[in-house]
Coordinates of C-alpha atoms in Angstrom, one line a residue:
M1 CA 117.5 69.3 102.3
S2 CA 115.1 67.4 100.1
E3 CA 115.4 67.3 96.4
V4 CA 114.7 70.3 94.1
I5 CA 111.1 70.6 92.9
R6 CA 110.3 69.0 89.5
N7 CA 106.9 70.5 88.8
R8 CA 105.6 73.9 87.8
Y9 CA 103.0 75.5 90.0
E10 CA 100.6 78.4 90.0
F11 CA 98.5 79.5 93.0
V12 CA 95.8 81.8 94.0
I13 CA 95.6 83.4 97.5
L14 CA 92.4 84.9 98.8
F15 CA 92.7 87.0 102.0
D16 CA 90.5 89.6 103.6
V17 CA 90.7 92.5 105.9
E18 CA 88.1 93.8 108.3
N19 CA 88.3 97.3 109.8
G20 CA 92.0 97.6 109.0
N21 CA 94.6 99.0 106.6
P22 CA 96.1 96.0 104.7
N23 CA 98.9 98.0 103.0
G24 CA 99.3 101.8 103.5
D25 CA 100.6 104.1 100.8
P26 CA 103.3 106.4 102.3
D27 CA 102.8 108.8 99.3
A28 CA 99.2 109.2 100.3
G29 CA 99.4 109.7 104.1
N30 CA 99.5 105.9 104.7
M31 CA 95.9 105.6 103.3
P32 CA 95.0 102.1 102.0
R33 CA 96.2 101.6 98.4
I34 CA 93.3 102.0 95.9
D35 CA 93.3 101.8 92.1
P36 CA 92.0 105.3 91.3
E37 CA 90.3 104.1 88.1
S38 CA 88.4 101.1 89.4
G39 CA 88.2 101.8 93.1
L40 CA 89.7 98.3 93.8
G41 CA 92.0 97.9 96.8
L42 CA 95.6 97.0 96.2
V43 CA 98.3 95.2 98.2
T44 CA 101.8 95.2 96.8
D45 CA 103.8 92.0 96.1
V46 CA 106.5 93.4 98.4
C47 CA 104.1 93.5 101.3
L48 CA 103.1 89.9 100.9
K49 CA 106.6 88.7 100.6
R50 CA 107.5 90.6 103.7
K51 CA 104.8 88.6 105.6
I52 CA 106.2 85.3 104.2
R53 CA 109.7 86.3 105.2
N54 CA 108.6 87.3 108.7
Y55 CA 106.9 83.9 109.2
V56 CA 109.9 81.9 108.1
E57 CA 112.2 84.0 110.3
T58 CA 109.8 83.4 113.2
V59 CA 109.5 79.6 112.9
K60 CA 113.1 78.8 111.8
E61 CA 114.9 81.4 114.0
D62 CA 117.9 81.6 111.7
E63 CA 118.3 77.8 111.4
K64 CA 121.0 76.9 108.9
G65 CA 119.7 77.1 105.4
Y66 CA 116.7 79.2 106.4
Q67 CA 118.2 82.6 107.2
I68 CA 116.5 85.7 105.8
Y69 CA 118.5 88.1 103.6
I70 CA 116.2 91.1 103.5
K71 CA 115.3 91.8 107.1
E72 CA 114.7 94.8 109.3
D73 CA 117.7 96.6 110.7
V74 CA 120.3 94.2 109.1
P75 CA 122.5 95.8 106.3
L76 CA 122.7 93.7 103.2
N77 CA 126.5 94.0 103.2
R78 CA 126.6 92.2 106.5
S79 CA 125.1 89.1 104.8
D80 CA 127.2 89.6 101.7
R81 CA 130.3 89.5 103.9
E82 CA 129.3 86.1 105.2
A83 CA 129.6 84.8 101.7
C84 CA 133.0 86.5 101.2
R85 CA 134.3 85.0 104.4
N86 CA 133.2 81.6 103.1
L87 CA 135.7 82.2 100.2
G88 CA 138.4 83.2 102.6
I89 CA 138.0 87.0 102.4
E90 CA 138.2 88.4 106.0
E91 CA 138.6 92.2 105.3
T92 CA 136.3 94.5 107.1
E93 CA 136.5 97.7 105.0
D94 CA 134.5 97.9 101.8
K95 CA 137.5 99.0 99.7
K96 CA 139.6 96.0 101.0
V97 CA 136.8 93.7 100.2
T98 CA 136.4 95.1 96.7
D99 CA 140.1 94.7 96.1
A100 CA 140.1 91.2 97.5
L101 CA 137.1 90.2 95.3
K102 CA 138.8 91.5 92.1
K103 CA 142.0 89.5 93.0
L104 CA 140.0 86.4 93.7
K105 CA 138.2 86.7 90.4
K106 CA 141.4 86.6 88.5
S107 CA 142.6 83.4 90.3
D108 CA 139.2 81.7 90.4
P109 CA 136.8 82.4 87.4
D110 CA 134.0 80.6 89.2
A111 CA 134.2 82.6 92.4
D112 CA 131.1 84.6 91.6
I113 CA 129.1 81.4 91.1
K114 CA 130.3 80.1 94.4
L115 CA 129.3 83.3 96.1
R116 CA 125.8 83.1 94.5
D117 CA 125.5 79.4 95.4
Y118 CA 126.4 80.1 99.0
M119 CA 123.7 82.8 99.4
C120 CA 121.0 80.4 97.8
E121 CA 122.0 77.6 100.1
N122 CA 121.8 79.7 103.3
F123 CA 119.1 82.3 102.7
F124 CA 115.5 81.0 102.2
D125 CA 114.2 84.3 100.7
I126 CA 117.0 84.3 98.1
R127 CA 116.3 80.6 97.2
T128 CA 112.7 81.5 96.9
F129 CA 112.2 85.0 95.6
G130 CA 115.7 85.8 94.3
A131 CA 117.6 89.0 95.1
V132 CA 119.9 91.6 93.7
M133 CA 123.1 91.3 95.6
T134 CA 125.3 93.9 93.8
T135 CA 126.0 95.9 96.9
F136 CA 129.7 96.3 96.3
V137 CA 129.2 98.9 93.5
K138 CA 132.8 99.1 92.3
A139 CA 133.7 95.5 92.6
S140 CA 134.1 93.4 89.4
L141 CA 132.7 90.4 91.5
N142 CA 129.7 90.5 93.7
C143 CA 127.2 88.0 95.2
G144 CA 125.2 88.1 92.0
Q145 CA 121.7 88.7 90.8
V146 CA 119.4 85.8 91.4
R147 CA 116.0 85.4 89.7
G148 CA 113.9 83.4 92.1
P149 CA 111.5 80.7 91.1
V150 CA 108.6 82.1 93.2
Q151 CA 106.9 85.3 92.0
I152 CA 103.8 86.9 93.4
G153 CA 101.8 89.7 91.8
F154 CA 99.9 92.6 93.4
A155 CA 96.8 91.6 95.3
R156 CA 93.6 93.3 94.1
S157 CA 90.2 93.4 95.8
I158 CA 87.2 91.6 94.3
N159 CA 85.0 94.6 94.6
P160 CA 85.8 98.3 95.2
V161 CA 86.7 99.2 98.7
I162 CA 86.1 102.4 100.7
S163 CA 89.0 104.1 102.5
Q164 CA 87.3 105.4 105.6
E165 CA 89.0 107.9 107.9
V166 CA 88.2 107.4 111.5
T167 CA 88.8 110.1 114.1
I168 CA 90.4 108.7 117.4
T169 CA 91.0 110.2 120.8
R170 CA 94.2 109.8 122.8
V171 CA 94.3 110.6 126.5
A172 CA 98.1 110.7 126.7
I173 CA 99.4 114.2 126.2
T174 CA 102.8 114.6 124.5
T175 CA 104.3 117.7 126.3
E176 CA 104.0 119.4 129.6
K177 CA 103.0 122.6 127.8
D178 CA 100.1 120.8 126.0
A179 CA 98.9 119.2 129.2
E180 CA 98.3 122.7 130.6
N181 CA 95.7 123.4 127.9
K182 CA 94.1 120.1 127.1
S183 CA 93.4 116.7 128.5
T184 CA 93.2 114.8 125.2
E185 CA 94.5 114.8 121.7
M186 CA 92.8 113.9 118.5
G187 CA 94.2 111.6 115.8
R188 CA 93.2 109.9 112.4
K189 CA 93.1 106.3 111.5
N190 CA 92.5 105.0 107.9
I191 CA 90.7 101.7 107.5
V192 CA 88.9 99.5 104.9
P193 CA 85.6 98.4 106.5
Y194 CA 85.9 95.1 104.5
G195 CA 87.7 93.9 101.5
L196 CA 88.4 90.5 100.0
Y197 CA 91.7 90.4 98.0
R198 CA 93.0 88.1 95.4
A199 CA 96.8 87.5 94.6
E200 CA 98.2 85.2 92.0
G201 CA 101.6 83.5 92.1
Y202 CA 104.0 81.5 89.9
I203 CA 106.6 78.8 90.8
S204 CA 109.1 77.8 88.2
A205 CA 110.7 74.4 88.6
N206 CA 113.1 75.3 85.8
L207 CA 114.6 78.2 87.7
A208 CA 114.6 76.1 90.9
R209 CA 116.7 73.4 89.2
K210 CA 119.0 75.7 87.2
V211 CA 119.6 78.6 89.7
T212 CA 118.5 78.5 93.4
G213 CA 117.8 74.9 94.4
F214 CA 114.4 75.6 95.7
S215 CA 113.4 72.2 97.2
E216 CA 110.2 70.3 98.1
D217 CA 110.8 71.1 101.8
D218 CA 111.1 74.8 100.8
L219 CA 107.8 74.4 98.9
E220 CA 106.0 73.0 101.9
L221 CA 107.3 75.7 104.1
L222 CA 106.2 78.4 101.6
W223 CA 102.5 76.9 101.6
E224 CA 102.7 77.0 105.4
A225 CA 104.0 80.6 105.5
I226 CA 101.3 81.8 103.0
I227 CA 98.5 80.2 105.0
N228 CA 99.8 81.7 108.3
M229 CA 101.4 84.9 107.1
F230 CA 98.9 87.1 109.0
E231 CA 98.6 85.0 112.1
I232 CA 101.9 86.1 113.6
D233 CA 101.5 89.7 112.3
H234 CA 98.4 91.0 113.9
S235 CA 98.3 94.7 114.7
A236 CA 95.6 97.3 115.5
A237 CA 96.4 99.2 112.3
R238 CA 95.8 96.1 110.0
G239 CA 92.7 95.1 111.7
K240 CA 91.4 91.6 111.3
M241 CA 93.3 90.0 108.4
A242 CA 93.2 86.3 107.3
V243 CA 94.1 84.0 104.4
R244 CA 90.8 82.4 103.4
E245 CA 91.9 80.2 100.4
L246 CA 95.1 78.9 99.0
I247 CA 94.4 77.2 95.7
V248 CA 97.4 75.4 94.2
F249 CA 97.8 74.1 90.6
K250 CA 100.4 71.5 90.2
H251 CA 101.6 70.7 86.6
S252 CA 102.8 67.3 85.6
K253 CA 106.1 68.5 84.4
E254 CA 108.8 71.1 84.8
L255 CA 107.7 73.5 82.1
G256 CA 104.0 73.0 82.6
D257 CA 101.0 71.7 80.8
C258 CA 99.1 74.9 79.9
P259 CA 99.2 78.7 80.2
A260 CA 98.9 80.1 83.7
Y261 CA 96.0 82.4 82.8
K262 CA 93.8 79.4 81.9
L263 CA 94.2 78.2 85.4
F264 CA 93.6 81.5 87.0
D265 CA 90.5 82.0 84.8
A266 CA 89.1 78.8 86.2
V267 CA 88.9 80.3 89.8
E268 CA 85.8 82.5 90.0
V269 CA 85.1 84.6 93.0
K270 CA 81.9 86.5 93.0
K271 CA 79.6 88.3 95.4
N272 CA 76.5 86.5 96.4
E273 CA 73.1 87.6 95.1
G274 CA 71.4 90.1 97.2
V275 CA 74.6 91.3 98.8
E276 CA 75.2 95.0 98.1
Y277 CA 78.0 95.8 100.5
P278 CA 80.1 92.8 101.4
R279 CA 81.1 92.8 105.0
K280 CA 82.3 89.2 105.5
Y281 CA 83.9 86.3 103.6
Q282 CA 80.6 84.4 103.5
D283 CA 79.2 87.1 101.3
Y284 CA 81.2 85.6 98.5
T285 CA 81.3 82.3 96.6
V286 CA 84.5 80.8 95.4
Q287 CA 84.1 78.3 92.5
I288 CA 86.7 76.3 90.7
H289 CA 85.6 75.4 87.1
E290 CA 87.5 72.0 86.8
D291 CA 86.2 71.5 83.3
Q292 CA 88.6 74.4 82.1
I293 CA 91.6 72.6 83.7
P294 CA 93.6 70.0 81.8
D295 CA 93.6 66.5 83.4
T296 CA 97.3 66.6 83.8
V297 CA 97.1 69.6 86.2
E298 CA 96.4 68.7 89.9
V299 CA 94.2 71.1 91.8
K300 CA 94.4 71.3 95.6
R301 CA 92.7 73.7 98.0
M302 CA 95.1 74.0 100.9
I303 CA 92.6 75.5 103.3

């Protein structure tokens, strides 16, 4: 792998949805998430990180150093056991693993650090986002809690969005009994006609150096994953989704040159004059006020 990153970064992601549900809320019948006070649409950080993980998993296919820790249908303990086996613990039952971990801790005080380092070296999402790997509840030793250098906040739409419920017809009948009485069934589909969303993120070179070893190669893969995170994840439920802008701020040093909010405030996204109901990305104007950005901070539009 390449060397660990040496510069702090902030970034802004702009993505839109057309006739789809970008992030359903299971507590609200899977309707699109909306801030009840402002009417602005929401997409959780967990949803965005899931897309990034899926992209990396697809392009790397479990290549060494680029495995994914949090993935569908794979228990976390299975990955934790890989780290244990790396330290010579081969037991298969949780109690035996717990006892072996306690014994190992007494003989090797740095065993927990070795476990953590193994997980960071082998799992891209741990190296990037961090993870809580305390799955052996009663063990005095576990794979650790890692604070990742990359953090992404909730995405929020630029303007209020409408959650529209569309009635659909299905010609396939579920049971033989139902088929005797009807030839179609009705259903519901919740969509946002159009919404432009903005998410903001942070990358700490300090945490990368001290904890996870997040590298320059990892950084390039992260940008690639963000730009393409919807391209391999299309579905009828999510409609047409695309990342429209990735604006990156690169500081000149590890701890940065200015507060993050100043850089975020320099990116203005506003609806064009005369547009009452935005229905496409071209209904907005994105402007970067470079006079508000210190000369030591490099700005790059990745798309």
